[in-house]
mmCIF file with all atom_site columns, C-alpha atoms in Angstrom:
data_model
loop_
_atom_site.group_PDB
_atom_site.id
_atom_site.type_symbol
_atom_site.label_atom_id
_atom_site.label_alt_id
_atom_site.label_comp_id
_atom_site.label_asym_id
_atom_site.label_entity_id
_atom_site.label_seq_id
_atom_site.pdbx_PDB_ins_code
_atom_site.Cartn_x
_atom_site.Cartn_y
_atom_site.Cartn_z
_atom_site.occupancy
_atom_site.B_iso_or_equiv
_atom_site.pdbx_formal_charge
_atom_site.auth_seq_id
_atom_site.auth_comp_id
_atom_site.auth_asym_id
_atom_site.auth_atom_id
_atom_site.pdbx_PDB_model_num
ATOM 1   C CA . UNK A 1 1   ? 0.000   0.000  0.000  1.00 53.00 ? 1   UNK A CA 1
ATOM 2   C CA . UNK A 1 2   ? 1.488   3.311  -0.971 1.00 56.00 ? 2   UNK A CA 1
ATOM 3   C CA . UNK A 1 3   ? 1.681   6.281  1.315  1.00 59.00 ? 3   UNK A CA 1
ATOM 4   C CA . UNK A 1 4   ? -0.549  8.382  -0.897 1.00 69.00 ? 4   UNK A CA 1
ATOM 5   C CA . UNK A 1 5   ? -3.299  5.791  -0.860 1.00 72.00 ? 5   UNK A CA 1
ATOM 6   C CA . UNK A 1 6   ? -3.064  5.433  2.925  1.00 65.00 ? 6   UNK A CA 1
ATOM 7   C CA . UNK A 1 7   ? -3.176  9.209  3.311  1.00 66.00 ? 7   UNK A CA 1
ATOM 8   C CA . UNK A 1 8   ? -6.247  9.476  1.131  1.00 70.00 ? 8   UNK A CA 1
ATOM 9   C CA . UNK A 1 9   ? -7.926  6.654  3.014  1.00 63.00 ? 9   UNK A CA 1
ATOM 10  C CA . UNK A 1 10  ? -7.142  8.290  6.367  1.00 65.00 ? 10  UNK A CA 1
ATOM 11  C CA . UNK A 1 11  ? -8.422  11.684 5.219  1.00 67.00 ? 11  UNK A CA 1
ATOM 12  C CA . UNK A 1 12  ? -11.563 10.044 3.888  1.00 66.00 ? 12  UNK A CA 1
ATOM 13  C CA . UNK A 1 13  ? -12.477 8.407  7.217  1.00 63.00 ? 13  UNK A CA 1
ATOM 14  C CA . UNK A 1 14  ? -11.124 11.011 9.655  1.00 61.00 ? 14  UNK A CA 1
ATOM 15  C CA . UNK A 1 15  ? -14.442 12.934 9.963  1.00 61.00 ? 15  UNK A CA 1
ATOM 16  C CA . UNK A 1 16  ? -16.158 9.708  11.025 1.00 61.00 ? 16  UNK A CA 1
ATOM 17  C CA . UNK A 1 17  ? -13.576 8.560  13.557 1.00 59.00 ? 17  UNK A CA 1
ATOM 18  C CA . UNK A 1 18  ? -15.212 10.436 16.427 1.00 58.00 ? 18  UNK A CA 1
ATOM 19  C CA . UNK A 1 19  ? -18.440 8.497  16.038 1.00 56.00 ? 19  UNK A CA 1
ATOM 20  C CA . UNK A 1 20  ? -16.731 5.156  16.610 1.00 58.00 ? 20  UNK A CA 1
ATOM 21  C CA . UNK A 1 21  ? -15.819 5.592  20.242 1.00 63.00 ? 21  UNK A CA 1
ATOM 22  C CA . UNK A 1 22  ? -17.833 6.160  23.381 1.00 65.00 ? 22  UNK A CA 1
ATOM 23  C CA . UNK A 1 23  ? -16.309 8.809  25.624 1.00 70.00 ? 23  UNK A CA 1
ATOM 24  C CA . UNK A 1 24  ? -18.420 7.582  28.571 1.00 69.00 ? 24  UNK A CA 1
ATOM 25  C CA . UNK A 1 25  ? -16.392 4.371  28.622 1.00 72.00 ? 25  UNK A CA 1
ATOM 26  C CA . UNK A 1 26  ? -13.191 6.326  29.235 1.00 77.00 ? 26  UNK A CA 1
ATOM 27  C CA . UNK A 1 27  ? -14.476 8.282  32.238 1.00 82.00 ? 27  UNK A CA 1
ATOM 28  C CA . UNK A 1 28  ? -14.232 6.773  35.740 1.00 85.00 ? 28  UNK A CA 1
ATOM 29  C CA . UNK A 1 29  ? -17.336 5.325  37.381 1.00 89.00 ? 29  UNK A CA 1
ATOM 30  C CA . UNK A 1 30  ? -18.004 7.170  40.667 1.00 90.00 ? 30  UNK A CA 1
ATOM 31  C CA . UNK A 1 31  ? -18.846 5.084  43.708 1.00 91.00 ? 31  UNK A CA 1
ATOM 32  C CA . UNK A 1 32  ? -22.373 5.294  45.163 1.00 92.00 ? 32  UNK A CA 1
ATOM 33  C CA . UNK A 1 33  ? -22.616 7.830  47.974 1.00 90.00 ? 33  UNK A CA 1
ATOM 34  C CA . UNK A 1 34  ? -25.191 8.602  50.613 1.00 89.00 ? 34  UNK A CA 1
ATOM 35  C CA . UNK A 1 35  ? -28.676 7.336  49.916 1.00 92.00 ? 35  UNK A CA 1
ATOM 36  C CA . UNK A 1 36  ? -27.981 6.995  46.176 1.00 92.00 ? 36  UNK A CA 1
ATOM 37  C CA . UNK A 1 37  ? -26.865 3.384  45.765 1.00 92.00 ? 37  UNK A CA 1
ATOM 38  C CA . UNK A 1 38  ? -28.812 2.153  42.729 1.00 93.00 ? 38  UNK A CA 1
ATOM 39  C CA . UNK A 1 39  ? -29.506 3.558  39.275 1.00 93.00 ? 39  UNK A CA 1
ATOM 40  C CA . UNK A 1 40  ? -33.194 3.899  40.162 1.00 94.00 ? 40  UNK A CA 1
ATOM 41  C CA . UNK A 1 41  ? -32.423 5.992  43.242 1.00 93.00 ? 41  UNK A CA 1
ATOM 42  C CA . UNK A 1 42  ? -30.144 8.244  41.171 1.00 94.00 ? 42  UNK A CA 1
ATOM 43  C CA . UNK A 1 43  ? -32.775 8.752  38.472 1.00 93.00 ? 43  UNK A CA 1
ATOM 44  C CA . UNK A 1 44  ? -35.390 9.463  41.138 1.00 93.00 ? 44  UNK A CA 1
ATOM 45  C CA . UNK A 1 45  ? -33.054 11.976 42.822 1.00 93.00 ? 45  UNK A CA 1
ATOM 46  C CA . UNK A 1 46  ? -32.513 14.002 39.650 1.00 93.00 ? 46  UNK A CA 1
ATOM 47  C CA . UNK A 1 47  ? -36.274 14.218 39.087 1.00 90.00 ? 47  UNK A CA 1
ATOM 48  C CA . UNK A 1 48  ? -38.288 14.976 35.934 1.00 88.00 ? 48  UNK A CA 1
ATOM 49  C CA . UNK A 1 49  ? -39.685 11.433 35.991 1.00 89.00 ? 49  UNK A CA 1
ATOM 50  C CA . UNK A 1 50  ? -36.386 10.029 34.718 1.00 89.00 ? 50  UNK A CA 1
ATOM 51  C CA . UNK A 1 51  ? -36.921 6.723  36.508 1.00 90.00 ? 51  UNK A CA 1
ATOM 52  C CA . UNK A 1 52  ? -39.978 6.039  34.361 1.00 91.00 ? 52  UNK A CA 1
ATOM 53  C CA . UNK A 1 53  ? -38.295 6.932  31.064 1.00 92.00 ? 53  UNK A CA 1
ATOM 54  C CA . UNK A 1 54  ? -35.269 4.646  31.258 1.00 93.00 ? 54  UNK A CA 1
ATOM 55  C CA . UNK A 1 55  ? -34.064 1.821  33.497 1.00 91.00 ? 55  UNK A CA 1
ATOM 56  C CA . UNK A 1 56  ? -30.643 0.279  34.087 1.00 92.00 ? 56  UNK A CA 1
ATOM 57  C CA . UNK A 1 57  ? -29.720 -3.055 35.630 1.00 92.00 ? 57  UNK A CA 1
ATOM 58  C CA . UNK A 1 58  ? -26.448 -2.143 37.319 1.00 93.00 ? 58  UNK A CA 1
ATOM 59  C CA . UNK A 1 59  ? -24.593 0.925  38.543 1.00 93.00 ? 59  UNK A CA 1
ATOM 60  C CA . UNK A 1 60  ? -21.878 0.419  35.902 1.00 92.00 ? 60  UNK A CA 1
ATOM 61  C CA . UNK A 1 61  ? -24.456 0.202  33.104 1.00 92.00 ? 61  UNK A CA 1
ATOM 62  C CA . UNK A 1 62  ? -25.789 3.612  34.127 1.00 93.00 ? 62  UNK A CA 1
ATOM 63  C CA . UNK A 1 63  ? -22.357 5.201  33.934 1.00 92.00 ? 63  UNK A CA 1
ATOM 64  C CA . UNK A 1 64  ? -21.318 3.491  30.696 1.00 90.00 ? 64  UNK A CA 1
ATOM 65  C CA . UNK A 1 65  ? -24.357 4.718  28.783 1.00 91.00 ? 65  UNK A CA 1
ATOM 66  C CA . UNK A 1 66  ? -24.217 7.446  26.172 1.00 90.00 ? 66  UNK A CA 1
ATOM 67  C CA . UNK A 1 67  ? -26.663 9.551  24.201 1.00 91.00 ? 67  UNK A CA 1
ATOM 68  C CA . UNK A 1 68  ? -27.048 6.961  21.457 1.00 92.00 ? 68  UNK A CA 1
ATOM 69  C CA . UNK A 1 69  ? -28.079 4.267  23.946 1.00 92.00 ? 69  UNK A CA 1
ATOM 70  C CA . UNK A 1 70  ? -30.621 6.624  25.485 1.00 93.00 ? 70  UNK A CA 1
ATOM 71  C CA . UNK A 1 71  ? -31.930 7.458  22.020 1.00 94.00 ? 71  UNK A CA 1
ATOM 72  C CA . UNK A 1 72  ? -32.382 3.754  21.246 1.00 94.00 ? 72  UNK A CA 1
ATOM 73  C CA . UNK A 1 73  ? -34.286 3.430  24.531 1.00 93.00 ? 73  UNK A CA 1
ATOM 74  C CA . UNK A 1 74  ? -36.743 6.048  23.260 1.00 94.00 ? 74  UNK A CA 1
ATOM 75  C CA . UNK A 1 75  ? -35.806 8.919  25.580 1.00 94.00 ? 75  UNK A CA 1
ATOM 76  C CA . UNK A 1 76  ? -36.638 12.415 24.284 1.00 93.00 ? 76  UNK A CA 1
ATOM 77  C CA . UNK A 1 77  ? -33.827 14.825 23.437 1.00 94.00 ? 77  UNK A CA 1
ATOM 78  C CA . UNK A 1 78  ? -34.350 17.167 26.400 1.00 92.00 ? 78  UNK A CA 1
ATOM 79  C CA . UNK A 1 79  ? -34.480 14.248 28.815 1.00 93.00 ? 79  UNK A CA 1
ATOM 80  C CA . UNK A 1 80  ? -31.349 12.678 27.306 1.00 94.00 ? 80  UNK A CA 1
ATOM 81  C CA . UNK A 1 81  ? -29.426 15.904 27.670 1.00 95.00 ? 81  UNK A CA 1
ATOM 82  C CA . UNK A 1 82  ? -30.659 16.379 31.246 1.00 94.00 ? 82  UNK A CA 1
ATOM 83  C CA . UNK A 1 83  ? -29.748 12.822 32.289 1.00 94.00 ? 83  UNK A CA 1
ATOM 84  C CA . UNK A 1 84  ? -26.255 13.053 30.766 1.00 94.00 ? 84  UNK A CA 1
ATOM 85  C CA . UNK A 1 85  ? -25.749 16.473 32.350 1.00 94.00 ? 85  UNK A CA 1
ATOM 86  C CA . UNK A 1 86  ? -26.833 15.134 35.758 1.00 94.00 ? 86  UNK A CA 1
ATOM 87  C CA . UNK A 1 87  ? -24.494 12.139 35.400 1.00 93.00 ? 87  UNK A CA 1
ATOM 88  C CA . UNK A 1 88  ? -21.564 14.453 34.785 1.00 93.00 ? 88  UNK A CA 1
ATOM 89  C CA . UNK A 1 89  ? -22.467 16.660 37.739 1.00 93.00 ? 89  UNK A CA 1
ATOM 90  C CA . UNK A 1 90  ? -22.662 13.591 40.007 1.00 94.00 ? 90  UNK A CA 1
ATOM 91  C CA . UNK A 1 91  ? -19.292 12.457 38.662 1.00 92.00 ? 91  UNK A CA 1
ATOM 92  C CA . UNK A 1 92  ? -17.892 15.846 39.753 1.00 92.00 ? 92  UNK A CA 1
ATOM 93  C CA . UNK A 1 93  ? -18.969 15.102 43.358 1.00 90.00 ? 93  UNK A CA 1
ATOM 94  C CA . UNK A 1 94  ? -22.047 17.371 43.349 1.00 90.00 ? 94  UNK A CA 1
ATOM 95  C CA . UNK A 1 95  ? -25.155 16.383 45.291 1.00 91.00 ? 95  UNK A CA 1
ATOM 96  C CA . UNK A 1 96  ? -28.278 15.913 43.110 1.00 90.00 ? 96  UNK A CA 1
ATOM 97  C CA . UNK A 1 97  ? -30.385 17.991 45.491 1.00 88.00 ? 97  UNK A CA 1
ATOM 98  C CA . UNK A 1 98  ? -28.198 21.006 44.606 1.00 90.00 ? 98  UNK A CA 1
ATOM 99  C CA . UNK A 1 99  ? -28.613 20.845 40.834 1.00 89.00 ? 99  UNK A CA 1
ATOM 100 C CA . UNK A 1 100 ? -31.817 18.897 40.124 1.00 87.00 ? 100 UNK A CA 1
ATOM 101 C CA . UNK A 1 101 ? -34.537 21.168 38.725 1.00 85.00 ? 101 UNK A CA 1
ATOM 102 C CA . UNK A 1 102 ? -37.808 20.845 36.915 1.00 86.00 ? 102 UNK A CA 1
ATOM 103 C CA . UNK A 1 103 ? -38.199 21.322 33.195 1.00 83.00 ? 103 UNK A CA 1
ATOM 104 C CA . UNK A 1 104 ? -38.997 24.772 31.845 1.00 83.00 ? 104 UNK A CA 1
ATOM 105 C CA . UNK A 1 105 ? -42.778 25.021 31.308 1.00 81.00 ? 105 UNK A CA 1
ATOM 106 C CA . UNK A 1 106 ? -44.177 25.317 27.824 1.00 77.00 ? 106 UNK A CA 1
ATOM 107 C CA . UNK A 1 107 ? -44.878 28.829 26.609 1.00 70.00 ? 107 UNK A CA 1
ATOM 108 C CA . UNK A 1 108 ? -48.499 29.900 26.960 1.00 68.00 ? 108 UNK A CA 1
ATOM 109 C CA . UNK A 1 109 ? -48.371 32.998 24.771 1.00 62.00 ? 109 UNK A CA 1
ATOM 110 C CA . UNK A 1 110 ? -47.207 32.652 21.222 1.00 63.00 ? 110 UNK A CA 1
ATOM 111 C CA . UNK A 1 111 ? -46.118 35.390 18.902 1.00 63.00 ? 111 UNK A CA 1
ATOM 112 C CA . UNK A 1 112 ? -43.456 38.050 18.720 1.00 63.00 ? 112 UNK A CA 1
ATOM 113 C CA . UNK A 1 113 ? -44.416 40.240 21.638 1.00 63.00 ? 113 UNK A CA 1
ATOM 114 C CA . UNK A 1 114 ? -46.938 43.022 22.107 1.00 64.00 ? 114 UNK A CA 1
ATOM 115 C CA . UNK A 1 115 ? -48.062 45.266 19.271 1.00 67.00 ? 115 UNK A CA 1
ATOM 116 C CA . UNK A 1 116 ? -47.425 48.353 21.419 1.00 67.00 ? 116 UNK A CA 1
ATOM 117 C CA . UNK A 1 117 ? -44.028 48.926 23.021 1.00 65.00 ? 117 UNK A CA 1
ATOM 118 C CA . UNK A 1 118 ? -43.040 52.060 24.938 1.00 72.00 ? 118 UNK A CA 1
ATOM 119 C CA . UNK A 1 119 ? -46.289 53.768 23.923 1.00 71.00 ? 119 UNK A CA 1
ATOM 120 C CA . UNK A 1 120 ? -45.683 53.353 20.199 1.00 71.00 ? 120 UNK A CA 1
ATOM 121 C CA . UNK A 1 121 ? -47.392 50.939 17.887 1.00 70.00 ? 121 UNK A CA 1
ATOM 122 C CA . UNK A 1 122 ? -44.913 48.508 16.393 1.00 67.00 ? 122 UNK A CA 1
ATOM 123 C CA . UNK A 1 123 ? -45.588 47.799 12.745 1.00 68.00 ? 123 UNK A CA 1
ATOM 124 C CA . UNK A 1 124 ? -44.239 44.697 11.125 1.00 61.00 ? 124 UNK A CA 1
ATOM 125 C CA . UNK A 1 125 ? -42.357 44.781 7.891  1.00 60.00 ? 125 UNK A CA 1
ATOM 126 C CA . UNK A 1 126 ? -44.580 44.085 4.955  1.00 57.00 ? 126 UNK A CA 1
ATOM 127 C CA . UNK A 1 127 ? -43.677 41.179 2.762  1.00 57.00 ? 127 UNK A CA 1
ATOM 128 C CA . UNK A 1 128 ? -43.379 41.968 -0.905 1.00 56.00 ? 128 UNK A CA 1
#
């Protein structure tokens, strides 16, 4: 195999190389602390009904999971991001009661704001 062919082959597959490894496997698994000893208790501690959306058999399986595995389990995007964010915060020795919060409520008013601002009527740009 010539060097030029190997270089072309490497440059062809280099954009896809990041998708072939799981960074969660490289990070250390934190030990259970306090009253959080099982994956279910962790998911219950972070809230948002996470314990009903996904379940894990072991503590190691919880920490070795990634976004793709959660996607295959049918977890919504916001919930996936929240669970992965909470896992990282727990890994950094933070207590879930400090950072667990409810989801932002859905907007009730739609549109681009009021028609009158600072006492002046706001006119939209007319489409041509």
